[in-house]
mmCIF file of C-alpha atoms in Angstrom:
data_model
loop_
_atom_site.group_PDB
_atom_site.id
_atom_site.type_symbol
_atom_site.label_atom_id
_atom_site.label_comp_id
_atom_site.label_asym_id
_atom_site.label_seq_id
_atom_site.Cartn_x
_atom_site.Cartn_y
_atom_site.Cartn_z
ATOM 1 C CA MET A 361 -28.232 -12.368 -31.674
ATOM 2 C CA ARG A 362 -30.164 -12.972 -34.890
ATOM 3 C CA SER A 363 -29.689 -9.458 -36.379
ATOM 4 C CA LEU A 364 -26.066 -10.661 -36.323
ATOM 5 C CA PHE A 365 -26.956 -13.693 -38.771
ATOM 6 C CA VAL A 366 -26.752 -11.840 -41.920
ATOM 7 C CA PRO A 367 -23.350 -10.372 -41.654
ATOM 8 C CA VAL A 368 -22.114 -13.189 -40.087
ATOM 9 C CA LEU A 369 -22.911 -15.405 -43.121
ATOM 10 C CA LEU A 370 -21.787 -12.680 -45.348
ATOM 11 C CA ILE A 371 -18.225 -12.809 -44.037
ATOM 12 C CA ALA A 372 -17.990 -16.640 -43.821
ATOM 13 C CA LEU A 373 -18.928 -16.790 -47.574
ATOM 14 C CA ALA A 374 -16.961 -14.124 -48.761
ATOM 15 C CA LEU A 375 -13.648 -15.501 -47.754
ATOM 16 C CA PRO A 376 -10.952 -14.317 -50.406
ATOM 17 C CA ALA A 377 -8.388 -16.848 -51.206
ATOM 18 C CA GLY A 378 -5.852 -17.723 -48.589
ATOM 19 C CA THR A 379 -8.327 -17.800 -45.820
ATOM 20 C CA ALA A 380 -9.583 -21.002 -46.793
ATOM 21 C CA SER A 381 -8.018 -24.354 -44.700
ATOM 22 C CA ALA A 382 -6.938 -25.533 -47.740
ATOM 23 C CA ALA A 383 -5.364 -22.387 -48.852
ATOM 24 C CA PRO A 384 -1.379 -22.459 -49.115
ATOM 25 C CA VAL A 385 0.988 -20.938 -46.240
ATOM 26 C CA GLU A 386 2.939 -17.729 -47.057
ATOM 27 C CA VAL A 387 5.336 -16.659 -44.760
ATOM 28 C CA GLY A 388 6.927 -14.001 -46.601
ATOM 29 C CA PRO A 389 10.683 -12.625 -46.196
ATOM 30 C CA ARG A 390 10.826 -12.004 -42.504
ATOM 31 C CA PRO A 391 11.596 -15.562 -41.229
ATOM 32 C CA TYR A 392 14.720 -15.401 -43.637
ATOM 33 C CA PHE A 393 15.514 -11.933 -42.629
ATOM 34 C CA LEU A 394 16.010 -12.689 -38.810
ATOM 35 C CA ILE A 395 17.549 -16.236 -39.684
ATOM 36 C CA ASP A 396 20.324 -13.943 -41.385
ATOM 37 C CA GLN A 397 21.105 -12.554 -38.249
ATOM 38 C CA ILE A 398 21.013 -15.787 -36.005
ATOM 39 C CA ARG A 399 24.619 -15.945 -34.282
ATOM 40 C CA ASN A 400 24.126 -19.349 -33.206
ATOM 41 C CA PRO A 401 25.456 -21.278 -36.025
ATOM 42 C CA GLU A 402 23.823 -24.957 -35.484
ATOM 43 C CA LEU A 403 20.601 -22.829 -35.268
ATOM 44 C CA LYS A 404 21.079 -21.126 -38.073
ATOM 45 C CA ALA A 405 22.259 -24.032 -40.253
ATOM 46 C CA LYS A 406 18.889 -25.671 -39.200
ATOM 47 C CA LEU A 407 16.504 -22.897 -40.387
ATOM 48 C CA GLU A 408 18.113 -22.341 -43.256
ATOM 49 C CA ALA A 409 17.854 -25.883 -44.443
ATOM 50 C CA CYS A 410 14.471 -25.523 -44.300
ATOM 51 C CA ALA A 411 14.185 -22.539 -46.947
ATOM 52 C CA ASP A 412 12.585 -25.076 -49.695
ATOM 53 C CA LYS A 413 10.138 -26.859 -47.283
ATOM 54 C CA PRO A 414 6.651 -26.986 -48.137
ATOM 55 C CA LEU A 415 5.043 -25.155 -45.311
ATOM 56 C CA GLU A 416 1.653 -25.655 -43.625
ATOM 57 C CA LYS A 417 -0.626 -24.402 -40.554
ATOM 58 C CA LYS A 418 0.530 -25.314 -36.999
ATOM 59 C CA LEU A 419 -1.237 -25.077 -33.744
ATOM 60 C CA PHE A 420 1.939 -24.015 -32.270
ATOM 61 C CA SER A 421 1.582 -20.677 -34.125
ATOM 62 C CA ILE A 422 -1.229 -18.538 -32.372
ATOM 63 C CA ALA A 423 -2.035 -15.218 -33.837
ATOM 64 C CA HIS A 424 -2.103 -12.405 -31.579
ATOM 65 C CA ARG A 425 -5.160 -10.174 -32.421
ATOM 66 C CA GLY A 426 -4.344 -11.274 -36.061
ATOM 67 C CA ALA A 427 -1.187 -9.817 -37.654
ATOM 68 C CA PRO A 428 -1.364 -6.713 -35.747
ATOM 69 C CA MET A 429 2.464 -5.681 -36.330
ATOM 70 C CA GLN A 430 1.531 -4.375 -39.576
ATOM 71 C CA PHE A 431 -2.470 -4.541 -39.845
ATOM 72 C CA PRO A 432 -4.672 -3.060 -37.042
ATOM 73 C CA GLU A 433 -5.740 -5.274 -34.651
ATOM 74 C CA HIS A 434 -8.675 -7.488 -34.428
ATOM 75 C CA THR A 435 -9.966 -6.815 -37.238
ATOM 76 C CA LEU A 436 -11.030 -8.742 -40.469
ATOM 77 C CA GLN A 437 -7.930 -7.945 -42.606
ATOM 78 C CA SER A 438 -5.956 -8.730 -39.965
ATOM 79 C CA TYR A 439 -7.236 -12.339 -39.154
ATOM 80 C CA ARG A 440 -7.133 -13.015 -42.992
ATOM 81 C CA ALA A 441 -3.512 -11.950 -43.067
ATOM 82 C CA ALA A 442 -2.788 -14.317 -40.041
ATOM 83 C CA ALA A 443 -4.567 -16.902 -41.718
ATOM 84 C CA ARG A 444 -2.272 -16.702 -44.438
ATOM 85 C CA MET A 445 0.638 -17.144 -42.366
ATOM 86 C CA GLY A 446 -0.372 -20.614 -41.317
ATOM 87 C CA VAL A 447 -1.705 -19.898 -37.497
ATOM 88 C CA GLY A 448 -3.261 -22.795 -35.981
ATOM 89 C CA ILE A 449 -5.079 -20.588 -33.645
ATOM 90 C CA GLN A 450 -6.709 -17.451 -33.709
ATOM 91 C CA GLU A 451 -7.545 -14.807 -30.403
ATOM 92 C CA CYS A 452 -10.373 -12.753 -29.931
ATOM 93 C CA ASP A 453 -9.818 -10.258 -26.873
ATOM 94 C CA VAL A 454 -13.155 -10.221 -25.725
ATOM 95 C CA ALA A 455 -15.267 -7.025 -24.334
ATOM 96 C CA PHE A 456 -18.722 -6.081 -24.255
ATOM 97 C CA THR A 457 -20.690 -3.306 -25.865
ATOM 98 C CA ALA A 458 -23.428 -0.820 -23.620
ATOM 99 C CA ASP A 459 -26.189 -3.421 -24.638
ATOM 100 C CA LYS A 460 -23.973 -6.453 -23.273
ATOM 101 C CA GLN A 461 -23.052 -7.887 -26.907
ATOM 102 C CA LEU A 462 -19.738 -9.092 -27.248
ATOM 103 C CA VAL A 463 -16.870 -7.971 -29.535
ATOM 104 C CA CYS A 464 -13.273 -8.178 -30.374
ATOM 105 C CA ARG A 465 -10.771 -5.753 -28.619
ATOM 106 C CA HIS A 466 -8.005 -5.835 -26.758
ATOM 107 C CA ALA A 467 -9.456 -3.926 -24.224
ATOM 108 C CA GLN A 468 -12.871 -2.428 -23.067
ATOM 109 C CA ASN A 469 -11.399 0.889 -23.393
ATOM 110 C CA ASP A 470 -8.964 1.293 -26.350
ATOM 111 C CA LEU A 471 -11.195 2.448 -28.962
ATOM 112 C CA HIS A 472 -9.740 5.983 -28.901
ATOM 113 C CA THR A 473 -6.068 4.286 -29.630
ATOM 114 C CA THR A 474 -7.390 1.117 -32.083
ATOM 115 C CA THR A 475 -10.563 3.084 -33.613
ATOM 116 C CA ASN A 476 -11.456 6.153 -35.385
ATOM 117 C CA ILE A 477 -13.757 6.752 -32.955
ATOM 118 C CA LEU A 478 -12.159 10.403 -31.898
ATOM 119 C CA ALA A 479 -12.824 11.486 -35.538
ATOM 120 C CA THR A 480 -16.626 10.427 -35.392
ATOM 121 C CA ASP A 481 -19.833 11.659 -33.889
ATOM 122 C CA LEU A 482 -19.776 9.227 -31.567
ATOM 123 C CA ALA A 483 -16.326 10.853 -29.943
ATOM 124 C CA ARG A 484 -19.031 12.641 -27.605
ATOM 125 C CA LYS A 485 -20.040 9.272 -26.022
ATOM 126 C CA CYS A 486 -16.245 8.698 -24.800
ATOM 127 C CA SER A 487 -15.821 8.547 -20.890
ATOM 128 C CA LYS A 488 -12.858 10.861 -21.333
ATOM 129 C CA PRO A 489 -13.128 13.347 -24.214
ATOM 130 C CA PHE A 490 -9.969 14.259 -26.150
ATOM 131 C CA VAL A 491 -8.171 16.545 -24.004
ATOM 132 C CA PRO A 492 -5.144 18.013 -26.023
ATOM 133 C CA ALA A 493 -1.674 17.932 -24.859
ATOM 134 C CA ASP A 494 -0.623 21.466 -22.661
ATOM 135 C CA GLY A 495 2.991 21.539 -21.795
ATOM 136 C CA ASP A 496 4.371 18.539 -19.707
ATOM 137 C CA LYS A 497 0.567 17.159 -19.662
ATOM 138 C CA PRO A 498 0.302 14.858 -22.035
ATOM 139 C CA ALA A 499 -2.938 14.433 -24.389
ATOM 140 C CA SER A 500 -5.705 11.895 -23.521
ATOM 141 C CA ALA A 501 -8.623 10.519 -23.943
ATOM 142 C CA GLU A 502 -10.776 7.091 -23.017
ATOM 143 C CA CYS A 503 -13.554 5.278 -25.369
ATOM 144 C CA ARG A 504 -15.084 2.274 -23.995
ATOM 145 C CA THR A 505 -16.778 -0.712 -25.936
ATOM 146 C CA SER A 506 -19.469 -0.104 -23.045
ATOM 147 C CA ASP A 507 -19.983 3.721 -24.027
ATOM 148 C CA ILE A 508 -21.770 2.747 -27.211
ATOM 149 C CA THR A 509 -24.076 0.307 -28.565
ATOM 150 C CA LEU A 510 -23.249 -2.733 -31.118
ATOM 151 C CA ALA A 511 -24.394 -0.646 -34.185
ATOM 152 C CA GLU A 512 -22.431 2.221 -33.015
ATOM 153 C CA PHE A 513 -19.497 -0.049 -32.782
ATOM 154 C CA LYS A 514 -20.047 -1.695 -35.986
ATOM 155 C CA SER A 515 -20.007 1.720 -37.560
ATOM 156 C CA LEU A 516 -16.631 2.484 -36.196
ATOM 157 C CA THR A 517 -13.283 1.314 -38.154
ATOM 158 C CA GLY A 518 -10.092 -0.158 -37.066
ATOM 159 C CA LYS A 519 -6.657 1.369 -36.969
ATOM 160 C CA MET A 520 -3.113 0.753 -36.125
ATOM 161 C CA ASP A 521 -2.869 0.993 -31.900
ATOM 162 C CA ALA A 522 -1.320 3.955 -31.029
ATOM 163 C CA ALA A 523 -1.501 7.579 -29.991
ATOM 164 C CA ASN A 524 0.604 10.671 -30.376
ATOM 165 C CA THR A 525 0.246 12.158 -26.531
ATOM 166 C CA LYS A 526 2.016 15.063 -27.686
ATOM 167 C CA ALA A 527 -0.833 15.929 -29.747
ATOM 168 C CA THR A 528 -2.836 19.167 -29.849
ATOM 169 C CA SER A 529 -5.310 17.578 -32.453
ATOM 170 C CA VAL A 530 -7.743 14.954 -32.642
ATOM 171 C CA ASP A 531 -6.197 14.190 -35.923
ATOM 172 C CA ALA A 532 -2.317 14.523 -34.886
ATOM 173 C CA TYR A 533 -3.525 12.028 -31.900
ATOM 174 C CA MET A 534 -4.465 9.470 -33.747
ATOM 175 C CA LYS A 535 -0.993 9.203 -35.740
ATOM 176 C CA GLY A 536 1.073 7.905 -33.335
ATOM 177 C CA THR A 537 2.300 4.506 -35.142
ATOM 178 C CA PRO A 538 5.868 3.752 -34.219
ATOM 179 C CA ALA A 539 8.304 3.692 -37.271
ATOM 180 C CA TRP A 540 9.050 0.144 -37.159
ATOM 181 C CA ARG A 541 5.143 -0.815 -37.752
ATOM 182 C CA THR A 542 3.239 0.812 -40.541
ATOM 183 C CA ASP A 543 -0.018 2.386 -41.708
ATOM 184 C CA LEU A 544 0.476 0.763 -45.010
ATOM 185 C CA TYR A 545 -2.157 -1.599 -44.583
ATOM 186 C CA ALA A 546 -4.715 0.605 -42.520
ATOM 187 C CA ALA A 547 -5.600 3.461 -44.616
ATOM 188 C CA ALA A 548 -8.787 2.119 -45.666
ATOM 189 C CA GLY A 549 -9.875 1.302 -42.000
ATOM 190 C CA GLY A 550 -9.809 -2.085 -40.855
ATOM 191 C CA THR A 551 -13.418 -3.974 -40.411
ATOM 192 C CA LEU A 552 -14.271 -4.547 -36.836
ATOM 193 C CA MET A 553 -15.353 -7.811 -35.811
ATOM 194 C CA THR A 554 -18.096 -8.780 -33.226
ATOM 195 C CA HIS A 555 -16.938 -12.326 -31.480
ATOM 196 C CA ALA A 556 -19.921 -14.104 -33.240
ATOM 197 C CA GLU A 557 -18.435 -12.665 -36.456
ATOM 198 C CA TYR A 558 -14.935 -13.918 -35.307
ATOM 199 C CA ILE A 559 -16.467 -17.650 -34.557
ATOM 200 C CA GLN A 560 -17.562 -17.777 -37.717
ATOM 201 C CA LEU A 561 -14.707 -16.518 -39.818
ATOM 202 C CA VAL A 562 -12.251 -18.695 -37.903
ATOM 203 C CA LYS A 563 -14.785 -21.703 -37.987
ATOM 204 C CA ALA A 564 -14.771 -21.228 -41.937
ATOM 205 C CA GLN A 565 -10.586 -21.160 -41.796
ATOM 206 C CA GLY A 566 -10.319 -24.573 -40.484
ATOM 207 C CA LEU A 567 -8.771 -22.891 -37.630
ATOM 208 C CA LYS A 568 -9.096 -23.232 -33.524
ATOM 209 C CA PHE A 569 -10.408 -20.359 -31.200
ATOM 210 C CA THR A 570 -8.813 -18.706 -28.051
ATOM 211 C CA PRO A 571 -10.867 -16.099 -26.816
ATOM 212 C CA GLU A 572 -9.826 -13.926 -23.900
ATOM 213 C CA LEU A 573 -12.470 -12.585 -21.377
ATOM 214 C CA LYS A 574 -10.924 -8.969 -20.936
ATOM 215 C CA ALA A 575 -11.230 -7.384 -17.154
ATOM 216 C CA PRO A 576 -14.409 -4.750 -17.397
ATOM 217 C CA ALA A 577 -13.468 -0.973 -17.238
ATOM 218 C CA VAL A 578 -16.892 -0.782 -15.902
ATOM 219 C CA ASP A 579 -18.130 -1.802 -12.319
ATOM 220 C CA MET A 580 -19.784 -5.143 -12.261
ATOM 221 C CA PRO A 581 -22.318 -6.258 -11.946
ATOM 222 C CA TYR A 582 -23.261 -4.096 -15.410
ATOM 223 C CA GLN A 583 -26.940 -3.551 -15.632
ATOM 224 C CA GLY A 584 -27.639 -6.555 -13.448
ATOM 225 C CA TRP A 585 -24.849 -8.524 -15.416
ATOM 226 C CA THR A 586 -22.375 -10.147 -13.214
ATOM 227 C CA GLN A 587 -18.697 -11.462 -13.726
ATOM 228 C CA GLU A 588 -20.267 -14.790 -13.960
ATOM 229 C CA ASN A 589 -22.645 -13.943 -16.667
ATOM 230 C CA TYR A 590 -20.038 -12.410 -18.927
ATOM 231 C CA ALA A 591 -18.205 -15.232 -18.567
ATOM 232 C CA GLN A 592 -21.236 -17.429 -19.604
ATOM 233 C CA ALA A 593 -21.862 -15.091 -22.091
ATOM 234 C CA MET A 594 -18.564 -15.670 -24.079
ATOM 235 C CA ILE A 595 -18.920 -20.018 -23.510
ATOM 236 C CA ASP A 596 -22.278 -19.359 -24.998
ATOM 237 C CA GLU A 597 -21.778 -17.999 -28.481
ATOM 238 C CA TYR A 598 -19.392 -21.388 -28.971
ATOM 239 C CA LYS A 599 -22.338 -23.751 -28.087
ATOM 240 C CA ALA A 600 -24.581 -21.603 -30.200
ATOM 241 C CA ALA A 601 -22.421 -21.895 -33.082
ATOM 242 C CA GLY A 602 -21.842 -25.787 -32.664
ATOM 243 C CA ILE A 603 -18.010 -25.472 -32.097
ATOM 244 C CA PRO A 604 -16.579 -28.556 -30.047
ATOM 245 C CA PRO A 605 -15.183 -27.329 -26.935
ATOM 246 C CA GLU A 606 -11.736 -29.356 -27.600
ATOM 247 C CA ASP A 607 -11.384 -26.623 -30.436
ATOM 248 C CA VAL A 608 -11.398 -23.586 -27.977
ATOM 249 C CA PHE A 609 -8.991 -22.542 -26.080
ATOM 250 C CA PRO A 610 -10.531 -20.013 -23.211
ATOM 251 C CA GLN A 611 -8.106 -17.353 -21.822
ATOM 252 C CA SER A 612 -8.601 -15.095 -18.770
ATOM 253 C CA PHE A 613 -6.139 -13.300 -16.298
ATOM 254 C CA ASN A 614 -8.719 -13.543 -13.385
ATOM 255 C CA LEU A 615 -8.353 -17.029 -11.942
ATOM 256 C CA SER A 616 -12.004 -16.869 -10.521
ATOM 257 C CA ASP A 617 -13.294 -16.945 -14.446
ATOM 258 C CA ILE A 618 -10.929 -19.903 -15.209
ATOM 259 C CA LEU A 619 -12.390 -21.784 -11.660
ATOM 260 C CA TYR A 620 -15.976 -20.690 -12.873
ATOM 261 C CA TRP A 621 -15.593 -22.248 -16.228
ATOM 262 C CA ILE A 622 -14.302 -25.764 -14.483
ATOM 263 C CA LYS A 623 -17.556 -25.741 -12.501
ATOM 264 C CA ALA A 624 -20.020 -24.548 -14.955
ATOM 265 C CA GLU A 625 -18.461 -25.808 -18.253
ATOM 266 C CA PRO A 626 -15.959 -28.387 -17.833
ATOM 267 C CA ALA A 627 -15.513 -29.468 -21.526
ATOM 268 C CA PHE A 628 -14.429 -26.260 -22.154
ATOM 269 C CA ALA A 629 -12.372 -25.856 -19.233
ATOM 270 C CA LYS A 630 -9.929 -28.443 -20.109
ATOM 271 C CA GLN A 631 -8.214 -26.245 -22.086
ATOM 272 C CA ALA A 632 -8.755 -22.833 -20.317
ATOM 273 C CA ILE A 633 -5.708 -20.550 -20.094
ATOM 274 C CA LEU A 634 -4.681 -18.933 -16.856
ATOM 275 C CA LEU A 635 -2.703 -15.825 -18.032
ATOM 276 C CA ASP A 636 0.070 -14.753 -15.706
ATOM 277 C CA GLU A 637 0.975 -11.367 -15.189
ATOM 278 C CA ARG A 638 2.383 -11.365 -11.642
ATOM 279 C CA ASP A 639 5.641 -9.930 -12.643
ATOM 280 C CA GLU A 640 3.610 -6.756 -13.111
ATOM 281 C CA THR A 641 0.841 -6.859 -10.424
ATOM 282 C CA ASP A 642 2.580 -8.514 -7.524
ATOM 283 C CA LYS A 643 5.946 -7.022 -5.934
ATOM 284 C CA THR A 644 7.129 -10.011 -4.218
ATOM 285 C CA PHE A 645 6.997 -11.971 -7.506
ATOM 286 C CA ASN A 646 10.596 -13.355 -8.324
ATOM 287 C CA HIS A 647 10.160 -15.813 -11.572
ATOM 288 C CA MET A 648 13.173 -17.377 -10.339
ATOM 289 C CA ASP A 649 12.361 -18.173 -7.086
ATOM 290 C CA PRO A 650 9.175 -20.472 -6.815
ATOM 291 C CA ALA A 651 8.812 -19.255 -3.016
ATOM 292 C CA THR A 652 7.369 -16.257 -4.389
ATOM 293 C CA PHE A 653 4.819 -18.113 -6.435
ATOM 294 C CA LYS A 654 1.343 -17.712 -4.793
ATOM 295 C CA PRO A 655 -0.476 -19.311 -5.580
ATOM 296 C CA SER A 656 1.978 -21.961 -6.255
ATOM 297 C CA MET A 657 2.130 -24.108 -9.716
ATOM 298 C CA LYS A 658 1.461 -27.078 -7.675
ATOM 299 C CA GLU A 659 -1.872 -25.298 -5.746
ATOM 300 C CA LEU A 660 -2.806 -23.940 -9.539
ATOM 301 C CA LYS A 661 -2.889 -27.711 -10.785
ATOM 302 C CA GLU A 662 -4.612 -28.958 -7.985
ATOM 303 C CA MET A 663 -7.480 -26.430 -8.563
ATOM 304 C CA GLY A 664 -7.945 -27.931 -12.200
ATOM 305 C CA VAL A 665 -5.903 -25.727 -14.228
ATOM 306 C CA ASN A 666 -4.067 -27.331 -16.830
ATOM 307 C CA TYR A 667 -2.663 -24.319 -19.211
ATOM 308 C CA ILE A 668 -0.469 -21.413 -17.973
ATOM 309 C CA ALA A 669 0.544 -18.601 -20.055
ATOM 310 C CA PRO A 670 3.087 -16.212 -18.644
ATOM 311 C CA SER A 671 4.792 -13.790 -21.010
ATOM 312 C CA LEU A 672 8.004 -14.215 -22.537
ATOM 313 C CA PRO A 673 10.592 -12.957 -19.991
ATOM 314 C CA LEU A 674 8.842 -15.156 -16.991
ATOM 315 C CA LEU A 675 10.003 -18.442 -18.724
ATOM 316 C CA VAL A 676 13.870 -17.440 -19.419
ATOM 317 C CA THR A 677 16.734 -16.372 -17.628
ATOM 318 C CA VAL A 678 20.598 -16.045 -18.688
ATOM 319 C CA GLU A 679 23.152 -18.641 -17.977
ATOM 320 C CA ASN A 680 26.877 -18.356 -19.179
ATOM 321 C CA GLY A 681 25.915 -15.945 -21.394
ATOM 322 C CA ARG A 682 23.005 -17.710 -23.269
ATOM 323 C CA ILE A 683 19.183 -17.839 -23.110
ATOM 324 C CA ALA A 684 18.368 -20.946 -20.218
ATOM 325 C CA PRO A 685 14.706 -22.064 -18.667
ATOM 326 C CA SER A 686 13.457 -19.889 -15.629
ATOM 327 C CA ALA A 687 12.630 -21.581 -12.096
ATOM 328 C CA TYR A 688 9.328 -20.552 -13.295
ATOM 329 C CA ALA A 689 9.241 -22.610 -16.369
ATOM 330 C CA LYS A 690 10.801 -25.373 -14.385
ATOM 331 C CA GLU A 691 8.654 -25.166 -11.560
ATOM 332 C CA ALA A 692 5.128 -25.039 -14.152
ATOM 333 C CA LYS A 693 6.462 -28.311 -15.988
ATOM 334 C CA ALA A 694 7.216 -30.197 -12.926
ATOM 335 C CA ALA A 695 3.453 -29.669 -11.480
ATOM 336 C CA GLY A 696 2.140 -30.791 -15.100
ATOM 337 C CA LEU A 697 0.714 -27.703 -16.259
ATOM 338 C CA LYS A 698 1.163 -26.686 -20.229
ATOM 339 C CA ILE A 699 2.644 -23.516 -21.320
ATOM 340 C CA ILE A 700 1.658 -21.242 -23.634
ATOM 341 C CA THR A 701 3.503 -17.574 -24.021
ATOM 342 C CA TRP A 702 3.142 -14.270 -25.298
ATOM 343 C CA SER A 703 4.002 -12.272 -27.370
ATOM 344 C CA LEU A 704 6.918 -12.618 -29.823
ATOM 345 C CA GLU A 705 7.112 -9.346 -32.536
ATOM 346 C CA ARG A 706 5.841 -6.991 -30.170
ATOM 347 C CA SER A 707 8.783 -5.182 -29.142
ATOM 348 C CA GLY A 708 10.446 -3.748 -32.728
ATOM 349 C CA PRO A 709 13.988 -3.781 -33.517
ATOM 350 C CA LEU A 710 16.330 -5.760 -30.592
ATOM 351 C CA GLN A 711 19.489 -3.681 -31.398
ATOM 352 C CA LYS A 712 18.950 -2.146 -27.433
ATOM 353 C CA GLY A 713 17.625 -5.120 -25.605
ATOM 354 C CA GLY A 714 13.842 -5.283 -26.790
ATOM 355 C CA GLY A 715 12.288 -4.000 -23.743
ATOM 356 C CA TYR A 716 9.603 -5.560 -21.540
ATOM 357 C CA TYR A 717 9.122 -8.650 -23.645
ATOM 358 C CA TYR A 718 12.978 -9.723 -23.414
ATOM 359 C CA LYS A 719 13.560 -7.858 -19.692
ATOM 360 C CA SER A 720 15.173 -11.395 -18.311
ATOM 361 C CA ILE A 721 17.791 -11.419 -21.245
ATOM 362 C CA ASN A 722 17.909 -7.952 -22.214
ATOM 363 C CA GLU A 723 21.760 -8.181 -21.596
ATOM 364 C CA ILE A 724 22.493 -10.259 -24.119
ATOM 365 C CA VAL A 725 19.999 -9.219 -26.500
ATOM 366 C CA ASN A 726 21.546 -7.041 -29.351
ATOM 367 C CA ASN A 727 20.269 -8.333 -32.587
ATOM 368 C CA ASP A 728 17.060 -9.308 -34.304
ATOM 369 C CA GLY A 729 18.020 -13.155 -34.727
ATOM 370 C CA MET A 730 17.825 -13.159 -30.931
ATOM 371 C CA ILE A 731 13.916 -13.836 -31.870
ATOM 372 C CA TYR A 732 14.750 -17.289 -33.197
ATOM 373 C CA GLU A 733 17.446 -18.214 -30.451
ATOM 374 C CA LEU A 734 14.506 -17.320 -27.683
ATOM 375 C CA VAL A 735 11.669 -19.354 -29.800
ATOM 376 C CA ASP A 736 14.444 -22.069 -30.017
ATOM 377 C CA VAL A 737 14.855 -22.127 -25.927
ATOM 378 C CA LEU A 738 10.948 -22.250 -25.398
ATOM 379 C CA ALA A 739 9.992 -24.783 -27.791
ATOM 380 C CA GLN A 740 13.298 -26.943 -27.107
ATOM 381 C CA GLN A 741 14.118 -26.879 -23.586
ATOM 382 C CA VAL A 742 11.136 -25.156 -22.134
ATOM 383 C CA GLY A 743 8.639 -26.942 -24.355
ATOM 384 C CA VAL A 744 6.030 -24.410 -24.366
ATOM 385 C CA GLU A 745 2.495 -25.590 -26.323
ATOM 386 C CA GLY A 746 2.619 -22.427 -28.351
ATOM 387 C CA ILE A 747 3.760 -18.817 -28.848
ATOM 388 C CA PHE A 748 1.496 -15.683 -29.723
ATOM 389 C CA SER A 749 2.842 -13.993 -32.274
ATOM 390 C CA ASP A 750 2.317 -10.221 -33.591
ATOM 391 C CA TRP A 751 3.737 -11.686 -36.863
ATOM 392 C CA PRO A 752 2.738 -15.476 -36.942
ATOM 393 C CA ALA A 753 4.983 -15.900 -39.908
ATOM 394 C CA THR A 754 7.726 -15.886 -37.611
ATOM 395 C CA VAL A 755 6.659 -18.765 -35.539
ATOM 396 C CA THR A 756 4.755 -21.064 -38.581
ATOM 397 C CA TYR A 757 8.530 -20.887 -40.093
ATOM 398 C CA TYR A 758 10.049 -22.260 -36.914
ATOM 399 C CA ALA A 759 7.213 -24.990 -36.711
ATOM 400 C CA ASN A 760 7.455 -26.077 -40.268
ATOM 401 C CA CYS A 761 11.337 -26.539 -39.814
ATOM 402 C CA MET A 762 11.354 -28.542 -36.643
ATOM 403 C CA ASN A 763 8.298 -30.415 -37.114
ATOM 404 C CA LEU A 764 6.135 -29.137 -34.274
ATOM 405 C CA LYS A 765 2.833 -29.568 -33.900
#
């Protein structure tokens, strides 16, 4: 990794005002816009009363890929924006290149929607080239980090994660950003980050780290590299950078990865986060029926898991027309598991129920003020340790107002 030293150092030294740990926190107008729409008068009054309160960074506020509601995810610009919004923890989803170097991407196979690769000569290396829409058949492509080398990856620029599946040209395919997001901050192209560069940037920002080991899109072992080699490589980059284990919250959806870290890297495993999407992968799973939790929360705790991170809807339900903690949330707390959840501000306007991230409470969701009503239940009744958000300012404001850590 010696070839990365100079650019990593330059990024760390070239931080603009607003990214250093002592920089003032700015949340902009969105929290106040949301507060205006809250229908719970008590909560609304509490949040309104904090309008002039000095703001500081909060561990409760976790950047989900930076600030991707408006900035290209996992880019330098997105991480800088999140730092300005007062996050305490920054996330890098970790994937690997053809030469087995670690980079920040949400998936190993998302370059066609998150970068400009299809508009470059590197498009010829994509696992599946662009195919235009034809009648009812949508346009498609698949470009993987493992299709290209680290040097090639660094030649790309980030864009808003989207694709127009009705497109008949590459240019049109790359212009699929939803209307409620924006390309305003993506026009010049975002600066892609290696995992090592992310570490140096976040270290310079004075923040903590939450890297997620992404499931490979290729068969493992890959060129002799096993899943355990991959999991170890991610931890090794923190050790090489001198990052204390207590500043790192490693994540994975794969329980085997967590168990590997518990065995091989116990200091880092203390804060390892098991991401939970059993509502998507297990047809028998019901977040209101603990008998369907396999393994159970108690069994996970006995394995050495300390943190569990389900999506927002698994933690709540509707009781008497109001948001309330779910059986899932109660079981996790009873087992002694700490809870983190994802991802706020990823649903667009909530007038029509909010979609996936509000699926357990869709029936009562009909305006954007419900964002703070959900956050309040998660913080005060469920007792989550932190919330991932695509626009961290929303969570930062709440955490400051309620004096959370």
